[in-house]
PDB file of C-alpha atoms in Angstrom:
ATOM      1  CA  UNK A 274       0.000   0.000   0.000  1.00 41.00           C
ATOM      2  CA  UNK A 275       2.780   2.416   0.898  1.00 40.00           C
ATOM      3  CA  UNK A 276       4.285   1.964  -2.567  1.00 45.00           C
ATOM      4  CA  UNK A 277       1.058   3.165  -4.162  1.00 40.00           C
ATOM      5  CA  UNK A 278       1.144   6.229  -1.925  1.00 37.00           C
ATOM      6  CA  UNK A 279       4.717   6.958  -2.967  1.00 34.00           C
ATOM      7  CA  UNK A 280       3.802   6.699  -6.633  1.00 37.00           C
ATOM      8  CA  UNK A 281       0.818   8.989  -6.211  1.00 30.00           C
ATOM      9  CA  UNK A 282       2.561  11.550  -4.040  1.00 33.00           C
ATOM     10  CA  UNK A 283       4.094  13.583  -6.865  1.00 37.00           C
ATOM     11  CA  UNK A 284       0.906  13.621  -8.907  1.00 38.00           C
ATOM     12  CA  UNK A 285      -1.204  14.413  -5.844  1.00 35.00           C
ATOM     13  CA  UNK A 286       0.948  17.429  -5.004  1.00 33.00           C
ATOM     14  CA  UNK A 287       0.487  18.690  -8.546  1.00 34.00           C
ATOM     15  CA  UNK A 288      -3.287  18.313  -8.322  1.00 27.00           C
ATOM     16  CA  UNK A 289      -3.436  20.104  -4.990  1.00 30.00           C
ATOM     17  CA  UNK A 290      -1.573  23.068  -6.463  1.00 37.00           C
ATOM     18  CA  UNK A 291      -3.904  23.391  -9.423  1.00 37.00           C
ATOM     19  CA  UNK A 292      -7.131  25.436  -9.359  1.00 35.00           C
ATOM     20  CA  UNK A 293     -10.271  23.338  -9.503  1.00 33.00           C
ATOM     21  CA  UNK A 294     -12.011  25.497 -12.059  1.00 34.00           C
ATOM     22  CA  UNK A 295     -11.921  28.828 -13.819  1.00 34.00           C
ATOM     23  CA  UNK A 296     -12.328  32.128 -11.935  1.00 30.00           C
ATOM     24  CA  UNK A 297     -12.762  31.472  -8.211  1.00 31.00           C
ATOM     25  CA  UNK A 298     -14.311  33.653  -5.553  1.00 34.00           C
ATOM     26  CA  UNK A 299     -10.881  34.764  -4.336  1.00 34.00           C
ATOM     27  CA  UNK A 300      -9.765  35.912  -7.770  1.00 37.00           C
ATOM     28  CA  UNK A 301     -10.216  39.566  -8.532  1.00 41.00           C
ATOM     29  CA  UNK A 302     -10.452  41.438 -11.810  1.00 43.00           C
ATOM     30  CA  UNK A 303      -6.765  42.444 -11.678  1.00 46.00           C
ATOM     31  CA  UNK A 304      -3.965  40.992 -13.779  1.00 46.00           C
ATOM     32  CA  UNK A 305      -3.552  37.267 -13.648  1.00 43.00           C
ATOM     33  CA  UNK A 306      -0.208  35.563 -12.999  1.00 42.00           C
ATOM     34  CA  UNK A 307       1.464  34.179 -16.100  1.00 42.00           C
ATOM     35  CA  UNK A 308       0.363  30.676 -17.008  1.00 43.00           C
ATOM     36  CA  UNK A 309       2.808  27.903 -16.241  1.00 42.00           C
ATOM     37  CA  UNK A 310       4.571  26.319 -19.128  1.00 39.00           C
ATOM     38  CA  UNK A 311       3.450  22.795 -19.879  1.00 41.00           C
ATOM     39  CA  UNK A 312       5.709  20.233 -18.295  1.00 41.00           C
ATOM     40  CA  UNK A 313       5.170  17.818 -21.152  1.00 39.00           C
ATOM     41  CA  UNK A 314       4.553  18.194 -24.847  1.00 47.00           C
ATOM     42  CA  UNK A 315       3.740  15.252 -27.112  1.00 51.00           C
ATOM     43  CA  UNK A 316       6.611  14.309 -29.417  1.00 58.00           C
ATOM     44  CA  UNK A 317       6.435  15.895 -32.833  1.00 67.00           C
ATOM     45  CA  UNK A 318       5.186  13.728 -35.665  1.00 79.00           C
ATOM     46  CA  UNK A 319       6.651  13.669 -39.141  1.00 87.00           C
ATOM     47  CA  UNK A 320       4.808  13.060 -42.358  1.00 92.00           C
ATOM     48  CA  UNK A 321       5.431   9.653 -43.837  1.00 93.00           C
ATOM     49  CA  UNK A 322       8.030  10.313 -46.536  1.00 92.00           C
ATOM     50  CA  UNK A 323       8.441   6.783 -47.897  1.00 94.00           C
ATOM     51  CA  UNK A 324       6.242   4.390 -49.827  1.00 94.00           C
ATOM     52  CA  UNK A 325       7.861   0.995 -49.386  1.00 95.00           C
ATOM     53  CA  UNK A 326       9.690  -0.763 -46.578  1.00 96.00           C
ATOM     54  CA  UNK A 327      12.172  -3.505 -47.347  1.00 96.00           C
ATOM     55  CA  UNK A 328      14.867  -5.499 -45.597  1.00 95.00           C
ATOM     56  CA  UNK A 329      18.166  -6.665 -47.012  1.00 95.00           C
ATOM     57  CA  UNK A 330      20.988  -8.735 -45.615  1.00 94.00           C
ATOM     58  CA  UNK A 331      24.333  -7.008 -45.278  1.00 89.00           C
ATOM     59  CA  UNK A 332      27.671  -7.977 -43.823  1.00 88.00           C
ATOM     60  CA  UNK A 333      26.688  -7.023 -40.274  1.00 89.00           C
ATOM     61  CA  UNK A 334      23.166  -8.432 -40.291  1.00 94.00           C
ATOM     62  CA  UNK A 335      19.772  -7.378 -41.613  1.00 97.00           C
ATOM     63  CA  UNK A 336      19.120  -3.791 -42.675  1.00 97.00           C
ATOM     64  CA  UNK A 337      15.906  -1.771 -43.013  1.00 97.00           C
ATOM     65  CA  UNK A 338      15.282   0.273 -46.163  1.00 96.00           C
ATOM     66  CA  UNK A 339      12.687   3.026 -46.555  1.00 96.00           C
ATOM     67  CA  UNK A 340      12.335   3.204 -50.316  1.00 95.00           C
ATOM     68  CA  UNK A 341      16.033   3.391 -51.315  1.00 90.00           C
ATOM     69  CA  UNK A 342      17.300   4.973 -48.109  1.00 94.00           C
ATOM     70  CA  UNK A 343      18.841   2.957 -45.327  1.00 96.00           C
ATOM     71  CA  UNK A 344      17.597   3.411 -41.788  1.00 96.00           C
ATOM     72  CA  UNK A 345      20.136   4.766 -39.324  1.00 96.00           C
ATOM     73  CA  UNK A 346      20.209   5.144 -35.556  1.00 95.00           C
ATOM     74  CA  UNK A 347      20.097   8.471 -33.674  1.00 94.00           C
ATOM     75  CA  UNK A 348      23.917   8.362 -33.637  1.00 95.00           C
ATOM     76  CA  UNK A 349      23.933   7.844 -37.412  1.00 96.00           C
ATOM     77  CA  UNK A 350      25.011   4.204 -37.236  1.00 96.00           C
ATOM     78  CA  UNK A 351      23.662   1.845 -39.863  1.00 96.00           C
ATOM     79  CA  UNK A 352      20.511   0.252 -38.441  1.00 97.00           C
ATOM     80  CA  UNK A 353      21.476  -3.426 -38.524  1.00 97.00           C
ATOM     81  CA  UNK A 354      19.808  -6.176 -36.494  1.00 97.00           C
ATOM     82  CA  UNK A 355      21.149  -9.683 -35.853  1.00 94.00           C
ATOM     83  CA  UNK A 356      18.126 -11.769 -36.852  1.00 93.00           C
ATOM     84  CA  UNK A 357      15.803 -11.953 -39.809  1.00 94.00           C
ATOM     85  CA  UNK A 358      12.791 -12.272 -37.521  1.00 95.00           C
ATOM     86  CA  UNK A 359      13.621  -9.033 -35.704  1.00 97.00           C
ATOM     87  CA  UNK A 360      14.192  -7.244 -39.011  1.00 97.00           C
ATOM     88  CA  UNK A 361      10.750  -8.300 -40.248  1.00 96.00           C
ATOM     89  CA  UNK A 362       9.150  -7.117 -36.991  1.00 96.00           C
ATOM     90  CA  UNK A 363      10.872  -3.715 -37.169  1.00 97.00           C
ATOM     91  CA  UNK A 364       9.948  -3.382 -40.848  1.00 97.00           C
ATOM     92  CA  UNK A 365       6.339  -4.048 -39.867  1.00 96.00           C
ATOM     93  CA  UNK A 366       6.486  -1.164 -37.386  1.00 96.00           C
ATOM     94  CA  UNK A 367       7.589   1.228 -40.127  1.00 97.00           C
ATOM     95  CA  UNK A 368       5.170  -0.195 -42.682  1.00 96.00           C
ATOM     96  CA  UNK A 369       2.233   0.204 -40.264  1.00 95.00           C
ATOM     97  CA  UNK A 370       2.728   3.975 -39.992  1.00 94.00           C
ATOM     98  CA  UNK A 371       0.004   5.892 -41.788  1.00 92.00           C
ATOM     99  CA  UNK A 372       0.074   9.526 -42.920  1.00 92.00           C
ATOM    100  CA  UNK A 373       2.382  10.540 -40.086  1.00 94.00           C
ATOM    101  CA  UNK A 374       5.236   8.695 -38.393  1.00 93.00           C
ATOM    102  CA  UNK A 375       4.412   8.184 -34.738  1.00 91.00           C
ATOM    103  CA  UNK A 376       7.840   7.315 -33.401  1.00 90.00           C
ATOM    104  CA  UNK A 377       6.410   6.722 -29.928  1.00 88.00           C
ATOM    105  CA  UNK A 378       4.508   3.730 -31.313  1.00 89.00           C
ATOM    106  CA  UNK A 379       7.678   1.861 -32.289  1.00 95.00           C
ATOM    107  CA  UNK A 380       9.174   0.169 -29.229  1.00 96.00           C
ATOM    108  CA  UNK A 381      11.086  -2.441 -31.224  1.00 97.00           C
ATOM    109  CA  UNK A 382      12.815   0.271 -33.231  1.00 97.00           C
ATOM    110  CA  UNK A 383      13.647   2.087 -30.002  1.00 96.00           C
ATOM    111  CA  UNK A 384      15.105  -1.027 -28.379  1.00 97.00           C
ATOM    112  CA  UNK A 385      17.209  -1.705 -31.465  1.00 97.00           C
ATOM    113  CA  UNK A 386      18.481   1.891 -31.413  1.00 97.00           C
ATOM    114  CA  UNK A 387      19.436   1.478 -27.762  1.00 96.00           C
ATOM    115  CA  UNK A 388      21.258  -1.783 -28.461  1.00 97.00           C
ATOM    116  CA  UNK A 389      23.152  -0.332 -31.423  1.00 97.00           C
ATOM    117  CA  UNK A 390      24.056   3.072 -29.985  1.00 96.00           C
ATOM    118  CA  UNK A 391      24.376   1.949 -26.344  1.00 95.00           C
ATOM    119  CA  UNK A 392      24.131   5.561 -25.113  1.00 94.00           C
ATOM    120  CA  UNK A 393      24.908   4.600 -21.502  1.00 92.00           C
ATOM    121  CA  UNK A 394      27.919   2.526 -22.563  1.00 94.00           C
ATOM    122  CA  UNK A 395      26.885  -0.537 -20.576  1.00 95.00           C
ATOM    123  CA  UNK A 396      28.257  -4.005 -21.137  1.00 95.00           C
ATOM    124  CA  UNK A 397      26.665  -7.365 -20.443  1.00 96.00           C
ATOM    125  CA  UNK A 398      27.545  -7.390 -16.745  1.00 97.00           C
ATOM    126  CA  UNK A 399      26.058  -3.934 -16.223  1.00 97.00           C
ATOM    127  CA  UNK A 400      22.825  -4.934 -17.953  1.00 97.00           C
ATOM    128  CA  UNK A 401      22.545  -8.055 -15.796  1.00 97.00           C
ATOM    129  CA  UNK A 402      23.083  -6.109 -12.602  1.00 96.00           C
ATOM    130  CA  UNK A 403      20.582  -3.441 -13.660  1.00 95.00           C
ATOM    131  CA  UNK A 404      17.903  -6.110 -14.096  1.00 96.00           C
ATOM    132  CA  UNK A 405      18.883  -8.101 -10.993  1.00 95.00           C
ATOM    133  CA  UNK A 406      18.655  -5.067  -8.711  1.00 93.00           C
ATOM    134  CA  UNK A 407      14.865  -5.255  -8.999  1.00 93.00           C
ATOM    135  CA  UNK A 408      14.992  -8.405  -6.879  1.00 92.00           C
ATOM    136  CA  UNK A 409      15.377  -6.170  -3.828  1.00 89.00           C
ATOM    137  CA  UNK A 410      12.186  -4.237  -4.613  1.00 91.00           C
ATOM    138  CA  UNK A 411      10.180  -6.834  -6.520  1.00 95.00           C
ATOM    139  CA  UNK A 412       6.498  -5.898  -6.679  1.00 94.00           C
ATOM    140  CA  UNK A 413       5.199  -9.395  -5.871  1.00 95.00           C
ATOM    141  CA  UNK A 414       7.440  -9.696  -2.800  1.00 93.00           C
ATOM    142  CA  UNK A 415       6.053  -6.636  -1.011  1.00 89.00           C
ATOM    143  CA  UNK A 416       2.879  -7.407   0.962  1.00 91.00           C
ATOM    144  CA  UNK A 417       0.434  -5.318   2.965  1.00 89.00           C
ATOM    145  CA  UNK A 418      -0.906  -6.159   6.423  1.00 90.00           C
ATOM    146  CA  UNK A 419      -4.345  -4.652   5.814  1.00 89.00           C
ATOM    147  CA  UNK A 420      -7.044  -4.571   4.611  1.00 91.00           C
ATOM    148  CA  UNK A 421      -7.664  -8.294   4.778  1.00 92.00           C
ATOM    149  CA  UNK A 422      -9.261  -8.390   1.337  1.00 93.00           C
ATOM    150  CA  UNK A 423      -6.073  -7.051  -0.272  1.00 93.00           C
ATOM    151  CA  UNK A 424      -3.914  -9.341   1.879  1.00 93.00           C
ATOM    152  CA  UNK A 425      -5.889 -12.309   0.586  1.00 94.00           C
ATOM    153  CA  UNK A 426      -5.791 -11.031  -2.992  1.00 94.00           C
ATOM    154  CA  UNK A 427      -2.002 -10.711  -2.918  1.00 94.00           C
ATOM    155  CA  UNK A 428      -1.640 -14.140  -1.361  1.00 95.00           C
ATOM    156  CA  UNK A 429      -3.927 -15.821  -3.902  1.00 96.00           C
ATOM    157  CA  UNK A 430      -2.483 -14.098  -6.964  1.00 96.00           C
ATOM    158  CA  UNK A 431       1.194 -13.549  -6.173  1.00 96.00           C
ATOM    159  CA  UNK A 432       2.094 -16.649  -4.143  1.00 96.00           C
ATOM    160  CA  UNK A 433       1.560 -19.058  -7.084  1.00 97.00           C
ATOM    161  CA  UNK A 434       3.939 -17.014  -9.258  1.00 97.00           C
ATOM    162  CA  UNK A 435       6.611 -16.920  -6.566  1.00 97.00           C
ATOM    163  CA  UNK A 436       6.123 -20.655  -6.025  1.00 97.00           C
ATOM    164  CA  UNK A 437       6.593 -21.293  -9.742  1.00 97.00           C
ATOM    165  CA  UNK A 438       9.823 -19.252  -9.817  1.00 97.00           C
ATOM    166  CA  UNK A 439      11.198 -21.041  -6.746  1.00 97.00           C
ATOM    167  CA  UNK A 440      10.516 -24.462  -8.318  1.00 97.00           C
ATOM    168  CA  UNK A 441      11.696 -23.427 -11.764  1.00 97.00           C
ATOM    169  CA  UNK A 442      15.085 -22.151 -10.586  1.00 97.00           C
ATOM    170  CA  UNK A 443      15.476 -24.139  -7.370  1.00 97.00           C
ATOM    171  CA  UNK A 444      15.747 -21.036  -5.201  1.00 96.00           C
ATOM    172  CA  UNK A 445      14.049 -19.338  -2.272  1.00 95.00           C
ATOM    173  CA  UNK A 446      12.426 -15.934  -2.835  1.00 94.00           C
ATOM    174  CA  UNK A 447       9.667 -15.426  -0.290  1.00 87.00           C
ATOM    175  CA  UNK A 448       7.790 -12.232   0.580  1.00 90.00           C
ATOM    176  CA  UNK A 449       7.612  -9.673   3.369  1.00 86.00           C
ATOM    177  CA  UNK A 450       5.344  -7.010   4.862  1.00 85.00           C
ATOM    178  CA  UNK A 451       8.359  -4.973   5.966  1.00 82.00           C
ATOM    179  CA  UNK A 452       8.983  -1.651   4.249  1.00 79.00           C
ATOM    180  CA  UNK A 453      12.543  -2.902   3.718  1.00 76.00           C
ATOM    181  CA  UNK A 454      11.248  -5.773   1.638  1.00 72.00           C
ATOM    182  CA  UNK A 455      12.230  -9.442   1.715  1.00 79.00           C
ATOM    183  CA  UNK A 456      15.758 -10.616   2.338  1.00 86.00           C
ATOM    184  CA  UNK A 457      16.823 -12.327  -0.883  1.00 91.00           C
ATOM    185  CA  UNK A 458      19.318 -15.148  -0.203  1.00 94.00           C
ATOM    186  CA  UNK A 459      22.703 -14.777  -1.839  1.00 94.00           C
ATOM    187  CA  UNK A 460      22.301 -18.111  -3.632  1.00 96.00           C
ATOM    188  CA  UNK A 461      19.017 -16.951  -5.186  1.00 96.00           C
ATOM    189  CA  UNK A 462      20.734 -13.896  -6.578  1.00 96.00           C
ATOM    190  CA  UNK A 463      23.627 -15.984  -7.902  1.00 97.00           C
ATOM    191  CA  UNK A 464      21.315 -18.455  -9.648  1.00 97.00           C
ATOM    192  CA  UNK A 465      19.198 -15.775 -11.307  1.00 97.00           C
ATOM    193  CA  UNK A 466      22.239 -13.740 -12.344  1.00 97.00           C
ATOM    194  CA  UNK A 467      23.703 -16.901 -13.877  1.00 97.00           C
ATOM    195  CA  UNK A 468      20.436 -17.468 -15.732  1.00 97.00           C
ATOM    196  CA  UNK A 469      20.460 -13.919 -17.105  1.00 97.00           C
ATOM    197  CA  UNK A 470      24.042 -14.422 -18.253  1.00 97.00           C
ATOM    198  CA  UNK A 471      22.786 -17.093 -20.662  1.00 96.00           C
ATOM    199  CA  UNK A 472      21.165 -14.341 -22.774  1.00 97.00           C
ATOM    200  CA  UNK A 473      23.027 -12.204 -25.279  1.00 96.00           C
ATOM    201  CA  UNK A 474      23.448  -8.456 -24.861  1.00 96.00           C
ATOM    202  CA  UNK A 475      20.555  -7.562 -27.145  1.00 97.00           C
ATOM    203  CA  UNK A 476      18.143  -9.840 -25.287  1.00 97.00           C
ATOM    204  CA  UNK A 477      19.337  -8.407 -21.966  1.00 97.00           C
ATOM    205  CA  UNK A 478      18.363  -4.931 -23.158  1.00 97.00           C
ATOM    206  CA  UNK A 479      14.853  -6.271 -23.652  1.00 97.00           C
ATOM    207  CA  UNK A 480      14.794  -8.078 -20.308  1.00 98.00           C
ATOM    208  CA  UNK A 481      15.836  -4.965 -18.416  1.00 97.00           C
ATOM    209  CA  UNK A 482      13.181  -2.995 -20.284  1.00 97.00           C
ATOM    210  CA  UNK A 483      10.443  -5.459 -19.278  1.00 98.00           C
ATOM    211  CA  UNK A 484      11.641  -5.600 -15.666  1.00 98.00           C
ATOM    212  CA  UNK A 485      11.512  -1.809 -15.475  1.00 96.00           C
ATOM    213  CA  UNK A 486       7.946  -1.821 -16.811  1.00 96.00           C
ATOM    214  CA  UNK A 487       6.623  -4.505 -14.444  1.00 97.00           C
ATOM    215  CA  UNK A 488       8.884  -3.538 -11.526  1.00 96.00           C
ATOM    216  CA  UNK A 489       9.355  -7.257 -10.994  1.00 97.00           C
ATOM    217  CA  UNK A 490      12.034  -9.766 -11.867  1.00 97.00           C
ATOM    218  CA  UNK A 491       9.709 -12.640 -10.927  1.00 97.00           C
ATOM    219  CA  UNK A 492       6.956 -11.545 -13.309  1.00 98.00           C
ATOM    220  CA  UNK A 493       9.487 -10.879 -16.065  1.00 98.00           C
ATOM    221  CA  UNK A 494      10.933 -14.377 -15.757  1.00 97.00           C
ATOM    222  CA  UNK A 495       7.426 -15.823 -15.842  1.00 98.00           C
ATOM    223  CA  UNK A 496       6.644 -13.845 -18.993  1.00 98.00           C
ATOM    224  CA  UNK A 497       9.886 -14.650 -20.804  1.00 97.00           C
ATOM    225  CA  UNK A 498       9.528 -18.348 -19.899  1.00 96.00           C
ATOM    226  CA  UNK A 499       5.948 -18.266 -21.276  1.00 96.00           C
ATOM    227  CA  UNK A 500       4.508 -19.157 -17.885  1.00 97.00           C
ATOM    228  CA  UNK A 501       2.515 -15.896 -17.975  1.00 97.00           C
ATOM    229  CA  UNK A 502       0.833 -14.000 -20.784  1.00 97.00           C
ATOM    230  CA  UNK A 503       1.378 -10.267 -21.222  1.00 97.00           C
ATOM    231  CA  UNK A 504      -2.111  -9.572 -19.889  1.00 96.00           C
ATOM    232  CA  UNK A 505      -1.504 -11.722 -16.806  1.00 97.00           C
ATOM    233  CA  UNK A 506       1.901 -10.177 -16.078  1.00 97.00           C
ATOM    234  CA  UNK A 507       0.542  -6.627 -16.355  1.00 97.00           C
ATOM    235  CA  UNK A 508      -2.503  -7.423 -14.211  1.00 96.00           C
ATOM    236  CA  UNK A 509      -0.323  -8.972 -11.510  1.00 96.00           C
ATOM    237  CA  UNK A 510       2.049  -5.995 -11.560  1.00 96.00           C
ATOM    238  CA  UNK A 511      -0.918  -3.637 -11.048  1.00 94.00           C
ATOM    239  CA  UNK A 512      -2.745  -5.695  -8.448  1.00 92.00           C
ATOM    240  CA  UNK A 513      -2.818  -2.972  -5.810  1.00 89.00           C
ATOM    241  CA  UNK A 514      -3.847  -0.283  -8.308  1.00 86.00           C
ATOM    242  CA  UNK A 515      -6.652  -2.496  -9.600  1.00 87.00           C
ATOM    243  CA  UNK A 516      -7.836  -3.110  -6.053  1.00 87.00           C
ATOM    244  CA  UNK A 517      -7.931   0.617  -5.347  1.00 84.00           C
ATOM    245  CA  UNK A 518      -9.733   1.345  -8.622  1.00 82.00           C
ATOM    246  CA  UNK A 519     -12.419  -1.218  -7.800  1.00 79.00           C
ATOM    247  CA  UNK A 520     -12.841   0.386  -4.399  1.00 76.00           C
ATOM    248  CA  UNK A 521     -12.708   4.084  -5.281  1.00 74.00           C
ATOM    249  CA  UNK A 522     -13.616   4.131  -8.948  1.00 73.00           C
ATOM    250  CA  UNK A 523     -11.865   4.573 -12.269  1.00 70.00           C
ATOM    251  CA  UNK A 524     -10.551   7.850 -13.650  1.00 67.00           C
ATOM    252  CA  UNK A 525     -12.164   8.083 -17.058  1.00 66.00           C
ATOM    253  CA  UNK A 526      -9.726   7.220 -19.882  1.00 63.00           C
ATOM    254  CA  UNK A 527      -6.595   7.750 -17.742  1.00 68.00           C
ATOM    255  CA  UNK A 528      -6.415   4.338 -16.083  1.00 71.00           C
ATOM    256  CA  UNK A 529      -7.412   2.534 -19.265  1.00 78.00           C
ATOM    257  CA  UNK A 530      -4.700   4.313 -21.234  1.00 83.00           C
ATOM    258  CA  UNK A 531      -2.125   3.462 -18.578  1.00 86.00           C
ATOM    259  CA  UNK A 532      -3.016  -0.232 -18.733  1.00 89.00           C
ATOM    260  CA  UNK A 533      -2.916  -0.416 -22.524  1.00 90.00           C
ATOM    261  CA  UNK A 534       0.340   1.514 -22.641  1.00 92.00           C
ATOM    262  CA  UNK A 535       1.926  -0.835 -20.117  1.00 95.00           C
ATOM    263  CA  UNK A 536       0.692  -3.874 -22.034  1.00 95.00           C
ATOM    264  CA  UNK A 537       2.128  -2.500 -25.255  1.00 95.00           C
ATOM    265  CA  UNK A 538       5.533  -1.790 -23.737  1.00 96.00           C
ATOM    266  CA  UNK A 539       5.660  -5.148 -21.986  1.00 97.00           C
ATOM    267  CA  UNK A 540       4.611  -7.045 -25.114  1.00 97.00           C
ATOM    268  CA  UNK A 541       7.204  -5.253 -27.235  1.00 97.00           C
ATOM    269  CA  UNK A 542       9.964  -5.952 -24.720  1.00 97.00           C
ATOM    270  CA  UNK A 543       9.084  -9.642 -24.434  1.00 97.00           C
ATOM    271  CA  UNK A 544       8.895  -9.991 -28.218  1.00 97.00           C
ATOM    272  CA  UNK A 545      12.260  -8.258 -28.542  1.00 98.00           C
ATOM    273  CA  UNK A 546      13.840 -10.760 -26.123  1.00 97.00           C
ATOM    274  CA  UNK A 547      12.518 -13.750 -28.049  1.00 96.00           C
ATOM    275  CA  UNK A 548      13.431 -12.353 -31.462  1.00 96.00           C
ATOM    276  CA  UNK A 549      16.951 -11.546 -30.288  1.00 95.00           C
ATOM    277  CA  UNK A 550      17.265 -15.076 -28.918  1.00 87.00           C
ATOM    278  CA  UNK A 551      15.889 -16.691 -32.064  1.00 63.00           C
ATOM    279  CA  UNK A 552      18.519 -18.474 -34.139  1.00 49.00           C
ATOM    280  CA  UNK A 553      16.323 -19.786 -36.944  1.00 39.00           C
ATOM    281  CA  UNK A 554      15.060 -17.631 -39.787  1.00 38.00           C
ATOM    282  CA  UNK A 555      11.424 -16.674 -40.103  1.00 38.00           C
ATOM    283  CA  UNK A 556       9.367 -18.360 -42.777  1.00 38.00           C
ATOM    284  CA  UNK A 557       8.256 -15.091 -44.331  1.00 40.00           C
ATOM    285  CA  UNK A 558       9.970 -13.993 -47.514  1.00 36.00           C
ATOM    286  CA  UNK A 559      12.092 -10.880 -47.426  1.00 36.00           C
ATOM    287  CA  UNK A 560      11.034  -7.780 -49.273  1.00 38.00           C
ATOM    288  CA  UNK A 561      12.800  -7.433 -52.557  1.00 36.00           C
ATOM    289  CA  UNK A 562      16.103  -5.606 -52.070  1.00 37.00           C
ATOM    290  CA  UNK A 563      19.260  -4.913 -53.918  1.00 33.00           C
ATOM    291  CA  UNK A 564      20.601  -8.315 -52.878  1.00 37.00           C
ATOM    292  CA  UNK A 565      17.901 -10.033 -54.909  1.00 36.00           C
ATOM    293  CA  UNK A 566      15.540 -11.288 -52.205  1.00 36.00           C
ATOM    294  CA  UNK A 567      12.003 -12.277 -53.109  1.00 36.00           C
ATOM    295  CA  UNK A 568       9.134  -9.941 -52.179  1.00 35.00           C
ATOM    296  CA  UNK A 569       7.990 -10.260 -48.587  1.00 40.00           C
ATOM    297  CA  UNK A 570       4.213 -10.221 -48.157  1.00 38.00           C
ATOM    298  CA  UNK A 571       3.918 -11.628 -44.650  1.00 40.00           C
ATOM    299  CA  UNK A 572       2.864  -9.619 -41.611  1.00 41.00           C
ATOM    300  CA  UNK A 573       4.021 -10.033 -38.050  1.00 42.00           C
ATOM    301  CA  UNK A 574       1.446  -8.790 -35.513  1.00 40.00           C
ATOM    302  CA  UNK A 575       2.460  -5.378 -34.214  1.00 40.00           C
ATOM    303  CA  UNK A 576       3.722  -5.944 -30.688  1.00 39.00           C
ATOM    304  CA  UNK A 577       2.713  -2.547 -29.387  1.00 37.00           C
ATOM    305  CA  UNK A 578       0.379   0.288 -30.273  1.00 35.00           C
ATOM    306  CA  UNK A 579       1.676   2.797 -27.725  1.00 32.00           C
ATOM    307  CA  UNK A 580       5.458   2.818 -27.685  1.00 34.00           C
ATOM    308  CA  UNK A 581       8.454   4.776 -26.396  1.00 36.00           C
ATOM    309  CA  UNK A 582       9.684   7.883 -28.196  1.00 35.00           C
ATOM    310  CA  UNK A 583      12.616   7.180 -30.452  1.00 39.00           C
ATOM    311  CA  UNK A 584      14.700   9.327 -32.738  1.00 40.00           C
ATOM    312  CA  UNK A 585      15.898   7.785 -35.957  1.00 42.00           C
ATOM    313  CA  UNK A 586      17.687   9.343 -38.894  1.00 41.00           C
ATOM    314  CA  UNK A 587      17.635   8.205 -42.505  1.00 40.00           C
ATOM    315  CA  UNK A 588      20.589   8.011 -44.823  1.00 42.00           C
ATOM    316  CA  UNK A 589      20.106  10.563 -47.624  1.00 38.00           C
ATOM    317  CA  UNK A 590      19.285   9.102 -50.991  1.00 36.00           C
ATOM    318  CA  UNK A 591      22.152   9.086 -53.456  1.00 35.00           C
TER     319      UNK A 591
END
C-alpha cells in the first residue's frame, strides 16, 4: 500500500496546487499571474516520406530500407539487427505507420536503437546487474498487512507465481510485509544472475526494459519463460492499483490508457527478447532488395500500439 502512496505523491501534489475550475471567488479582476509552461509536450510527428519498406541482408546483419534509403540510428550508425525475424518485426512497425510517423509507437525500433548506440555505454555485466537489482524491490514480494481483502488477494495471486519461480530455478524468494522488503538469499541472486548471463546483450536490453515496466524480476521471468501471458503479467504488476480502482472508482480514460500503454511496452519488450534469442530464420519472404531477395508479403502482428519515443535518422538518398 505504501508503494502506491509513494507513486501517487508527486501527482497528488500537482493536483493540490492546481485550481479546480476557472475564476474562483478569491480571484479579482486584476492581472492574472502568467500561465505555467506545460511540463510535457507530445513528441512531434513527421509526415510519412516513404512508400515501401524492405529489408536486405548485409555484412553485419539485416538492414531496413525506406524506399532506397537505409535506416540509421540516432547516432547515425547503420541500423542493422542480428536476426531476420527481428528485421521483419521492425519493418512491420515502419510499414504500419500511416500519414504521419508516430515514433512513440515503435518500441522495437527504439530497443534496437538502444542496443546499437548503447548511449549509456553498458556491457553485459552492467545490464545483468541493472535487471537483478529489482529483486530487492520486486512488486510481488512486497505485501500489505491490511485490509484483509487485499492481503488475501495478494496471497492468492502472487504466491503461485513466486512458487513457480522457486521451483523453476530451485531457489528461495519469499515475501515480506516490511517496508525494507524481503531478504533475498545470496544463492538466489547468484542463480538468477547466472540465468540472465545465458542471454546475449541484445536480449538483456529487452529483459531490463520489461523488468523496469513490471517492476518485478519474478513476473518478467514468468513472462519470458511463457509461464505468464502479457495480460496476466501486467494485471499482476498492477494488483494494488486495480484493487484501489475497484474500491474508489476509475478515472475516465486515464487508467485505461495506462493499462494499454503498459501492455504494449511489456509485449514489445518480451517480443524483442525472443526475437533476439531466435537463431532460426522466419518463414516469411524478405522484401525485394538490392541483394535479390524475393518480395515479402507476410505480416508479423504489431507488438505494441503505444510505444516509447525514439529518434531515428535516414541516410540521404544518393
